[in-house]
Coordinates of C-alpha atoms in Angstrom, one line a residue:
Chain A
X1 CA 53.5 76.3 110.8
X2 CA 52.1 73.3 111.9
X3 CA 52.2 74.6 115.3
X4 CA 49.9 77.3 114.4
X5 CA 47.8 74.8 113.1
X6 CA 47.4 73.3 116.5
X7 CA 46.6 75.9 117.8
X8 CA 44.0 77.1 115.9
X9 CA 42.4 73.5 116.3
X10 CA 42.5 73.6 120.2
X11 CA 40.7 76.9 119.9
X12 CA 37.7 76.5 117.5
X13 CA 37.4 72.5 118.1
X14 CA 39.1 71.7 121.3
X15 CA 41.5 69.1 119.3
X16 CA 44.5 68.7 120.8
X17 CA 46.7 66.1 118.6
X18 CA 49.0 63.9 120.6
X19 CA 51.0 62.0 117.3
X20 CA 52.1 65.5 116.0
X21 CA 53.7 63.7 113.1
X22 CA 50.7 62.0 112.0
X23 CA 49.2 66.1 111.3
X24 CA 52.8 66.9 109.6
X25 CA 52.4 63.9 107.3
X26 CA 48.5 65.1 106.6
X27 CA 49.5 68.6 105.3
X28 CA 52.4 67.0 103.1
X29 CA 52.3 67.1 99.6
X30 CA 54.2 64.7 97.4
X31 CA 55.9 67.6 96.1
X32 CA 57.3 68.7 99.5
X33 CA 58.9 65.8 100.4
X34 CA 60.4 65.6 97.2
X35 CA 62.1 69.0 97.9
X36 CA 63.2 67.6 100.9
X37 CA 64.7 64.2 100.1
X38 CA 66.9 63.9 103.6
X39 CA 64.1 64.6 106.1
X40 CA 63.0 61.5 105.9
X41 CA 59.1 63.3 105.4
X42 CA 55.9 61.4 104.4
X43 CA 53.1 62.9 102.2
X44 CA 49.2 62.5 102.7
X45 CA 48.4 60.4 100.3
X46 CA 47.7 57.2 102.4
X47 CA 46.4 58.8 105.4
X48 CA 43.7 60.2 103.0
X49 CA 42.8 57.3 101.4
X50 CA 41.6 56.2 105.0
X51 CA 40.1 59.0 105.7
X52 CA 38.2 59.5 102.9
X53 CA 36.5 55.7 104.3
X54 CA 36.4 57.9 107.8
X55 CA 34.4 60.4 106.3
X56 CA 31.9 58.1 104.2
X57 CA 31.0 55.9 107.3
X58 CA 30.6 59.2 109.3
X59 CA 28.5 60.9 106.9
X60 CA 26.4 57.5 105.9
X61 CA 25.9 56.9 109.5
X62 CA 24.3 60.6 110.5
X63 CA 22.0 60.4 107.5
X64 CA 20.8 56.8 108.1
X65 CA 19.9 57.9 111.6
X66 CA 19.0 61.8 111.2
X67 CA 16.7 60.7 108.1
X68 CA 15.0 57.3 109.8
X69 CA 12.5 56.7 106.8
X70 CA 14.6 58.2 103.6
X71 CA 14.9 55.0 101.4
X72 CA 18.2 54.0 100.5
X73 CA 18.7 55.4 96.9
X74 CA 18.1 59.1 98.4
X75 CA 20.4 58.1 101.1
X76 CA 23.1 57.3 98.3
X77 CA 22.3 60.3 96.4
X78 CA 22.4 62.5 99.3
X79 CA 25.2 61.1 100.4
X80 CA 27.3 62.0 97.1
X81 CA 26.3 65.4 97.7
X82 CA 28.1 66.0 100.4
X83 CA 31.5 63.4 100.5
X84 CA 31.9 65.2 97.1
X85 CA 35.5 67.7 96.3
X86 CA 33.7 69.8 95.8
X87 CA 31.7 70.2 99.4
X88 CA 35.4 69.1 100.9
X89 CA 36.9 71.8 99.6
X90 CA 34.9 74.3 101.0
X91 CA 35.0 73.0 104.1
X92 CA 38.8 72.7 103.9
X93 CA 38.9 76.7 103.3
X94 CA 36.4 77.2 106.0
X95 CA 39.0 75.3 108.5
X96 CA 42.0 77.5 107.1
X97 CA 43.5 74.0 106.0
X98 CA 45.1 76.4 102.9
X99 CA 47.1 78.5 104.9
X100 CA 48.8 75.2 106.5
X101 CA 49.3 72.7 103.6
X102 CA 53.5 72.5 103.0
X103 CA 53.9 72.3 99.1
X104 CA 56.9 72.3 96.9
X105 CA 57.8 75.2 95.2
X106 CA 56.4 74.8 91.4
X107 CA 53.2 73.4 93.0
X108 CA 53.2 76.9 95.3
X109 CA 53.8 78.5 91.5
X110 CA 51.2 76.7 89.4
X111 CA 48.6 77.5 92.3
X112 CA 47.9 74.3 93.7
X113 CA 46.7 75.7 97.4
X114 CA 43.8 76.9 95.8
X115 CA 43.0 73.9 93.7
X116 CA 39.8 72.5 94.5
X117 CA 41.5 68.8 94.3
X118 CA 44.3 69.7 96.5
X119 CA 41.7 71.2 99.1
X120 CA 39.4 68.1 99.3
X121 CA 42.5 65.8 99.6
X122 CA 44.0 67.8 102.6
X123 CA 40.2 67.4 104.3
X124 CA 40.2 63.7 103.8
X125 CA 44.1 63.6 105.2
X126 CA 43.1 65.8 108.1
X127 CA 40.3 63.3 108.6
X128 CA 42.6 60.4 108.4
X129 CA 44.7 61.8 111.0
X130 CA 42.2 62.8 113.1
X131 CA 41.0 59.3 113.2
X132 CA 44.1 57.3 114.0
X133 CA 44.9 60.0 116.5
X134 CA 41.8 60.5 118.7
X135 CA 39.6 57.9 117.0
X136 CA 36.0 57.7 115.9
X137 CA 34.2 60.0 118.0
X138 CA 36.3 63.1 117.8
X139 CA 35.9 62.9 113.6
X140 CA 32.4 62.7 114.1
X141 CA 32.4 65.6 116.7
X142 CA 34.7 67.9 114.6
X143 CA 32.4 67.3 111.5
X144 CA 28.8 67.5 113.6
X145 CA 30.7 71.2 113.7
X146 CA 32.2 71.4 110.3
X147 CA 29.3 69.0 108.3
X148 CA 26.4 68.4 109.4
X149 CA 24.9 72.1 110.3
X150 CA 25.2 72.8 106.3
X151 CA 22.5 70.1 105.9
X152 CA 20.0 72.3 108.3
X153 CA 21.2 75.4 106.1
X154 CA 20.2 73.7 102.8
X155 CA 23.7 72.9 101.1
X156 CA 22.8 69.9 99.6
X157 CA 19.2 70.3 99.1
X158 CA 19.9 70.9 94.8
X159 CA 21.4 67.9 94.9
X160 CA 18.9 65.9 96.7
X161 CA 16.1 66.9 94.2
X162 CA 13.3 66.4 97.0
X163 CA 10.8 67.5 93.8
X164 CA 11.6 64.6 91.9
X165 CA 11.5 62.4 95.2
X166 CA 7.7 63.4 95.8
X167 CA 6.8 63.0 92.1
X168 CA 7.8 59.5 92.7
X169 CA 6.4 59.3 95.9
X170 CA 3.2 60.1 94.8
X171 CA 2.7 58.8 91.6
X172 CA 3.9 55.0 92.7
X173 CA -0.1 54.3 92.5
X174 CA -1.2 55.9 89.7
X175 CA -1.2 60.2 88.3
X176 CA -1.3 63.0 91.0
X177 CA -1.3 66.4 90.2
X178 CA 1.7 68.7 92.0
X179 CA 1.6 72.3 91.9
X180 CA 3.3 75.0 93.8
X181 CA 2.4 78.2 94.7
X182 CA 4.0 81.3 95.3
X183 CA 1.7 82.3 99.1
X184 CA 3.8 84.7 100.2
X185 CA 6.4 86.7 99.4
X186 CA 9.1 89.4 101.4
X187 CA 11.6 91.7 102.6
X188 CA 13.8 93.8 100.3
X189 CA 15.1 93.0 97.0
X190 CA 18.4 92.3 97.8
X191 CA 17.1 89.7 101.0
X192 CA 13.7 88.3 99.3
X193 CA 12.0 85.3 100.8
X194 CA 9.4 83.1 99.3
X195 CA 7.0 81.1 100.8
X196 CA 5.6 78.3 98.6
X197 CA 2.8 75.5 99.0
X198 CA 3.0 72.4 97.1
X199 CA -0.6 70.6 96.9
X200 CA -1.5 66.7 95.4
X201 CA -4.8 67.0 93.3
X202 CA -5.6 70.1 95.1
X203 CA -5.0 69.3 98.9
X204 CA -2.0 71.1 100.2
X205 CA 0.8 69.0 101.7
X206 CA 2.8 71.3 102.6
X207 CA 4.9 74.3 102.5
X208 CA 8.7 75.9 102.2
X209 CA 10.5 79.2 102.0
X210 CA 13.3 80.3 100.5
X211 CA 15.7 83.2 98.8
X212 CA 14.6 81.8 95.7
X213 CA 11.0 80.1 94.8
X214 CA 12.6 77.3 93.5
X215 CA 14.6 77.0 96.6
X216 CA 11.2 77.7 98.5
X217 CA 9.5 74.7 96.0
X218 CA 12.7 72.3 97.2
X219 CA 12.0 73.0 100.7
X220 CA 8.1 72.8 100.5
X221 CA 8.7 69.1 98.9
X222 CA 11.0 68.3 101.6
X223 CA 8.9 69.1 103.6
X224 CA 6.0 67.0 102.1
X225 CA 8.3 64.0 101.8
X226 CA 9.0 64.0 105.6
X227 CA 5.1 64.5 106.5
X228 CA 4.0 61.6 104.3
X229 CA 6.6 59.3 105.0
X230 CA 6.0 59.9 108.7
X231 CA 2.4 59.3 108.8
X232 CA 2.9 56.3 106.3
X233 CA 4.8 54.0 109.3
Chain B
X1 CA 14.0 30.7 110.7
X2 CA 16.1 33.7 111.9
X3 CA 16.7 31.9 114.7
X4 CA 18.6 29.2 113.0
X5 CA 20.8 31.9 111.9
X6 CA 20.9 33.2 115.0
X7 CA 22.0 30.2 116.9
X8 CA 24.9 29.5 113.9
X9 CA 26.4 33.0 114.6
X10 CA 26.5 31.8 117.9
X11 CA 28.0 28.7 117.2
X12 CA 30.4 29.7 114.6
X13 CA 31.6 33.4 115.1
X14 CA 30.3 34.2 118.9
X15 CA 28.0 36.9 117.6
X16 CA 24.7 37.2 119.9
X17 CA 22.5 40.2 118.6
X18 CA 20.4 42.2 120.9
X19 CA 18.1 43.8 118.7
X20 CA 16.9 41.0 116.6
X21 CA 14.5 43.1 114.1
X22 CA 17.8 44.5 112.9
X23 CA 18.7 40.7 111.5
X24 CA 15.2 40.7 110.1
X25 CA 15.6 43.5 108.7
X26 CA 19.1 42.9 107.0
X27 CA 17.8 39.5 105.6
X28 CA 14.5 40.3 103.9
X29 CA 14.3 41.3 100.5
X30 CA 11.8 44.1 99.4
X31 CA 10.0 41.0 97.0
X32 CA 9.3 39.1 100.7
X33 CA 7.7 42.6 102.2
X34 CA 5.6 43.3 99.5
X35 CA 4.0 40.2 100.0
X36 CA 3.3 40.3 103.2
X37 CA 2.1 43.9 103.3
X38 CA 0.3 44.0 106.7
X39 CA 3.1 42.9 108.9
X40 CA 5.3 46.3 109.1
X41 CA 8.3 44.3 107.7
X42 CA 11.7 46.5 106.8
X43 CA 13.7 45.1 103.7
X44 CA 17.3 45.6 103.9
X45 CA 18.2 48.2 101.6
X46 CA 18.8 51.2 104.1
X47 CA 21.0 48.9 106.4
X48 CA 22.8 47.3 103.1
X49 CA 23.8 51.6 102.7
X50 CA 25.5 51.8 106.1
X51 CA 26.7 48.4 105.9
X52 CA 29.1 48.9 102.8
X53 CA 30.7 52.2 104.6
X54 CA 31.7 50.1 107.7
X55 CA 33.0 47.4 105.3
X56 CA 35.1 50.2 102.9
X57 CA 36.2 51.6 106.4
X58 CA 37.2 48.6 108.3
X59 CA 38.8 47.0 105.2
X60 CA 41.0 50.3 104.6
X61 CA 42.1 50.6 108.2
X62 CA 43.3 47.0 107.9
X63 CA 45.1 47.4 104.9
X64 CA 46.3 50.7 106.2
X65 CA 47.7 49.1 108.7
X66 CA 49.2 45.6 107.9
X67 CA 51.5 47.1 104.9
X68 CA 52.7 50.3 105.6
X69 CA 54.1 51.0 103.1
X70 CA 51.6 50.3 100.1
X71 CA 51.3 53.6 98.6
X72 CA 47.9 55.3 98.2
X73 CA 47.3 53.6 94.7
X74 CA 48.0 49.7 95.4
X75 CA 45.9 50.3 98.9
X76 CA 43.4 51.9 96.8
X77 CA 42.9 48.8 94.2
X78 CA 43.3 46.1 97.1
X79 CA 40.1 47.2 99.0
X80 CA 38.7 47.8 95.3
X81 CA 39.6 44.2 95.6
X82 CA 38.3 43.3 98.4
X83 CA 35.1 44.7 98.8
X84 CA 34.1 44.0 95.3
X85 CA 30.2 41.8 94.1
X86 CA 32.3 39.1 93.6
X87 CA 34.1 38.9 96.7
X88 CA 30.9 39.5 99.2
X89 CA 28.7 36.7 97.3
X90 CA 31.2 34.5 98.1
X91 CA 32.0 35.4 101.7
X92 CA 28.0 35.4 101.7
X93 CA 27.8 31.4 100.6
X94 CA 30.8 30.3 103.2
X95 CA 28.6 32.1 105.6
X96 CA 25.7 30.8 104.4
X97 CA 23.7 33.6 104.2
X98 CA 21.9 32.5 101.2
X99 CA 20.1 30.2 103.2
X100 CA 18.6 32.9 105.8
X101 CA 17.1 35.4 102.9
X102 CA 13.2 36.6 102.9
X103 CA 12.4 36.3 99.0
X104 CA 9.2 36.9 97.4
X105 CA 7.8 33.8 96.0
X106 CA 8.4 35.3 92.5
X107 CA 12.1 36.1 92.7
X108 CA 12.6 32.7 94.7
X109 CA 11.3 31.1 91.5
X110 CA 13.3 33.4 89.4
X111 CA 16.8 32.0 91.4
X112 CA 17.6 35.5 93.3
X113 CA 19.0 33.5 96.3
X114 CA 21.7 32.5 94.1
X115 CA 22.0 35.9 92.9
X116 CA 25.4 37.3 93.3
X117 CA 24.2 41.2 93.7
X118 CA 21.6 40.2 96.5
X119 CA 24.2 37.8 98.6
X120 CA 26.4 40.9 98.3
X121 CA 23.9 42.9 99.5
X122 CA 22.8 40.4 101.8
X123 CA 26.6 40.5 103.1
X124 CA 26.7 44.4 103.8
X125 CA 23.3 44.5 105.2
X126 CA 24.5 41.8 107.5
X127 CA 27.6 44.0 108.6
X128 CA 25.4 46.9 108.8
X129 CA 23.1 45.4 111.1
X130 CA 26.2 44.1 113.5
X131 CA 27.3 47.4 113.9
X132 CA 24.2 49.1 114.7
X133 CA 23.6 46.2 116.9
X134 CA 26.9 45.5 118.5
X135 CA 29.5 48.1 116.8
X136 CA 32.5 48.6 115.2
X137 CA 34.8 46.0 117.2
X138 CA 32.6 43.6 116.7
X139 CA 32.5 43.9 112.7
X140 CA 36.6 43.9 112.6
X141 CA 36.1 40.3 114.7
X142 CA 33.7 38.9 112.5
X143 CA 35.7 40.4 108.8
X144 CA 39.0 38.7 110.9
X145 CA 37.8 35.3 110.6
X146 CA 35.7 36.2 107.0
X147 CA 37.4 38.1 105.0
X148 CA 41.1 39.1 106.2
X149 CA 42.6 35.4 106.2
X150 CA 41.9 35.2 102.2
X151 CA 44.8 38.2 102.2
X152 CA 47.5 35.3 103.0
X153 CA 45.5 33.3 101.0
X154 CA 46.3 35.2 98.0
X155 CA 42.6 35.7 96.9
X156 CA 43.4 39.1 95.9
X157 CA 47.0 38.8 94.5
X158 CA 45.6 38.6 91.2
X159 CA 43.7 41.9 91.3
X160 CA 46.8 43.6 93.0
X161 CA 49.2 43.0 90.2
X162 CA 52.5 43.0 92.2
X163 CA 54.9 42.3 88.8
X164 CA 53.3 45.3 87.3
X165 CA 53.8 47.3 91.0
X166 CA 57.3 45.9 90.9
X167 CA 58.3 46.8 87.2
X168 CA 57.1 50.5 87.9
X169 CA 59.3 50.5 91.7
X170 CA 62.2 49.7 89.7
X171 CA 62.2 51.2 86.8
X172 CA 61.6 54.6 88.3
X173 CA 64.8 55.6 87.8
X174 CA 65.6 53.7 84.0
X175 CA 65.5 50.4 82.7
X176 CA 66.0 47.3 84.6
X177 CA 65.9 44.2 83.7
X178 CA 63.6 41.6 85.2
X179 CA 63.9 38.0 85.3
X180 CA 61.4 35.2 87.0
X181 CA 62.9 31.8 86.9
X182 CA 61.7 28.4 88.2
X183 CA 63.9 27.4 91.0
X184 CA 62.4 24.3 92.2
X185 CA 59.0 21.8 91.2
X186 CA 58.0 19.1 93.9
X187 CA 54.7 17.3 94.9
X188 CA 52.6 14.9 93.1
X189 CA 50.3 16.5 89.6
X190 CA 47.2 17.2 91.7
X191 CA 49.5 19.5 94.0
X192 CA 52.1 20.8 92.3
X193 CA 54.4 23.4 94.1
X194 CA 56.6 26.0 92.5
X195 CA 59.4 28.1 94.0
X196 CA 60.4 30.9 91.3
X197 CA 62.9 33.9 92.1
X198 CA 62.6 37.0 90.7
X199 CA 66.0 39.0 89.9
X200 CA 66.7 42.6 89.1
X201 CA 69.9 43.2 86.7
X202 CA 70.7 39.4 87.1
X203 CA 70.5 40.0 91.5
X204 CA 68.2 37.9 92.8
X205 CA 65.6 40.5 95.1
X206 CA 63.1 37.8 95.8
X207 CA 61.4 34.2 95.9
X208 CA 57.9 33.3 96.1
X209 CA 55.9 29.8 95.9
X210 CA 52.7 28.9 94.5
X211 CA 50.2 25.9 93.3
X212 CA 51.0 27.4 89.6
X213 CA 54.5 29.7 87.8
X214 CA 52.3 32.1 87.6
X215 CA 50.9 32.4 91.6
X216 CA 54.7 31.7 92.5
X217 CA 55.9 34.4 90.2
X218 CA 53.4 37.1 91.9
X219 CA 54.3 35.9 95.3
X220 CA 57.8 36.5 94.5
X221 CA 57.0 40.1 92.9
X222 CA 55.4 40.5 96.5
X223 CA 57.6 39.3 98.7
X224 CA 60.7 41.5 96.5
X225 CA 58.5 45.1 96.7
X226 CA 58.3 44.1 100.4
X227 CA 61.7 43.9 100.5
X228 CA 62.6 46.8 99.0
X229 CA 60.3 49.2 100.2
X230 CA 61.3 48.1 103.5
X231 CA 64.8 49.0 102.5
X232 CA 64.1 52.5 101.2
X233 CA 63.0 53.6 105.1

């Protein structure tokens, strides 16, 4: 099984593990190796609690650099979007970590390879193993695959709530008034896409688009944010 | 003034940063920038971010490795341990940090530079700015001489409660009973120095010493769980 793993990591990421046990151990559950009593097995539980550190330096890193004027309390916020079960789960799917995880049989019963908590656990294990393996740059490789492209494609972009940002942007000296407008708006029901402006006391600052116009009005403050920061150094 | 600080990481810890605006940056407070609004000063805030995810990560992967085999939960409230306000103010003052800060003249007056949030910031901005500056290697040297040596120390033996750890390793399997006992007192009043043992079912499983019962009791707990864990490989 674990073999299969392997392989499917040399394919889509070009990882190639040379501790093979430290992988074994990061697919594990408790409940395995309590199955098991005489095969001397570990479980993931302290390889993830290093990688979940792995995956928060990692993550804080890219964003303090991608992001060179965000302050730092959207940095944190930001941040909590996407270290968060419920983004690590996802992503664990999206690797086929399910399929591989080796869990006792009442855990295999009650479910537990779907459960979102299981899920993010195995991606910070994987992480961890990843790291004491091939080190640093190969986590932050894997997850510049795995991470950081669902930043570009607007993942965390509810959680970040870039209209509140720009409210407080702009109103640090004194009342502006925001609005956003609907400027354009296309394509078929089913695949609709909004263009919005978003304008301070009547001067637009910038625009978005989206499925949605309130993911278009997210995108146009974004937008605005990076623009005024930018021209404020 | 940063270059007094500059010259005592020299002096003290062999640190020589390249990019200086980064320890600029890392010691001035927002107060400081604010009143000085026309030199394109940074506060520290963004670098404090990325600081405290190098310190969770190179505090894990130290504990991680120097007891392997803590389980996930002790590890877990260790670092909490370690990398807690109350811990970084003080590693800030041995450091003396305090003395390099930017404050505003207001929040000097209002005693922030003996602040413990801002010399814990102060300490994780620090560390953020050696790793941008100088990287990872060189935070682990500088946390080596800082922070590690306060493990043997027993800084943070009170906040990992090793009796409690111990009680729940042995009475996994039913009731045991657990003794601690004073086995020998020496030195003069100022510097008292206790041996205790600990025994399990009247069997002695460990001894421990300490300036007080109670810091020779949790050394024994320590030293027993050591034991025993090593034992159950």
């Amino acid at each position: 099984m674990i073999k299969e793993l392997e392989n499917e990591l040399a394919d889509k990421f070009d990882i190639h593990f040379t501790n093979h046990a430290l992988l074994d151990e990061a697919f594990t559950q408790a409940s395995y190796v309590n199955e098991h009593p005489n095969r001397g097995l570990k479980f993931y539980e302290r390889i993830e609690f290093l990688g979940d550190a792995v995956l928060q330096l990692t993550v804080s890193e890219y964003i303090y650099k991608r992001y060179p004027q965000m302050p730092q309390g959207e940095l944190t916020r930001l941040r909590a979007a996407m270290v968060q079960e419920d983004s690590f789960s996802k992503f664990a799917v999206e690797c086929h970590f399910d399929q591989y995880i080796r869990l006792g049989h009442g855990e295999e019963m009650a479910g537990a390879r779907q459960r979102s908590s299981l899920l993010c656990d195995i991606f910070e294990s994987f992480i961890g193993a990843l790291y004491l393996d091939q080190g640093k740059d190969a986590v932050v490789s894997f997850i510049s695959k795995v991470i950081f492209p669902k930043l570009d494609q607007g993942w965390f972009d509810n959680e970040v709530d870039y209209k509140t940002s720009l409210q407080e942007f702009l109103q640090r000296n004194g009342d502006v008034d925001i609005d956003y407008t609907v400027i354009k708006e296309e394509g078929p029901a089913n695949a609709r896409r909004y263009t919005v402006g978003v304008s301070a006391d009547d001067q637009q600052i910038g625009t978005g688009t989206g499925t949605s116009k309130k993911h278009a009005e997210m995108d146009a403050a974004k937008n605005a944010l990076q623009d005024l920061r930018q021209n404020q150094q």
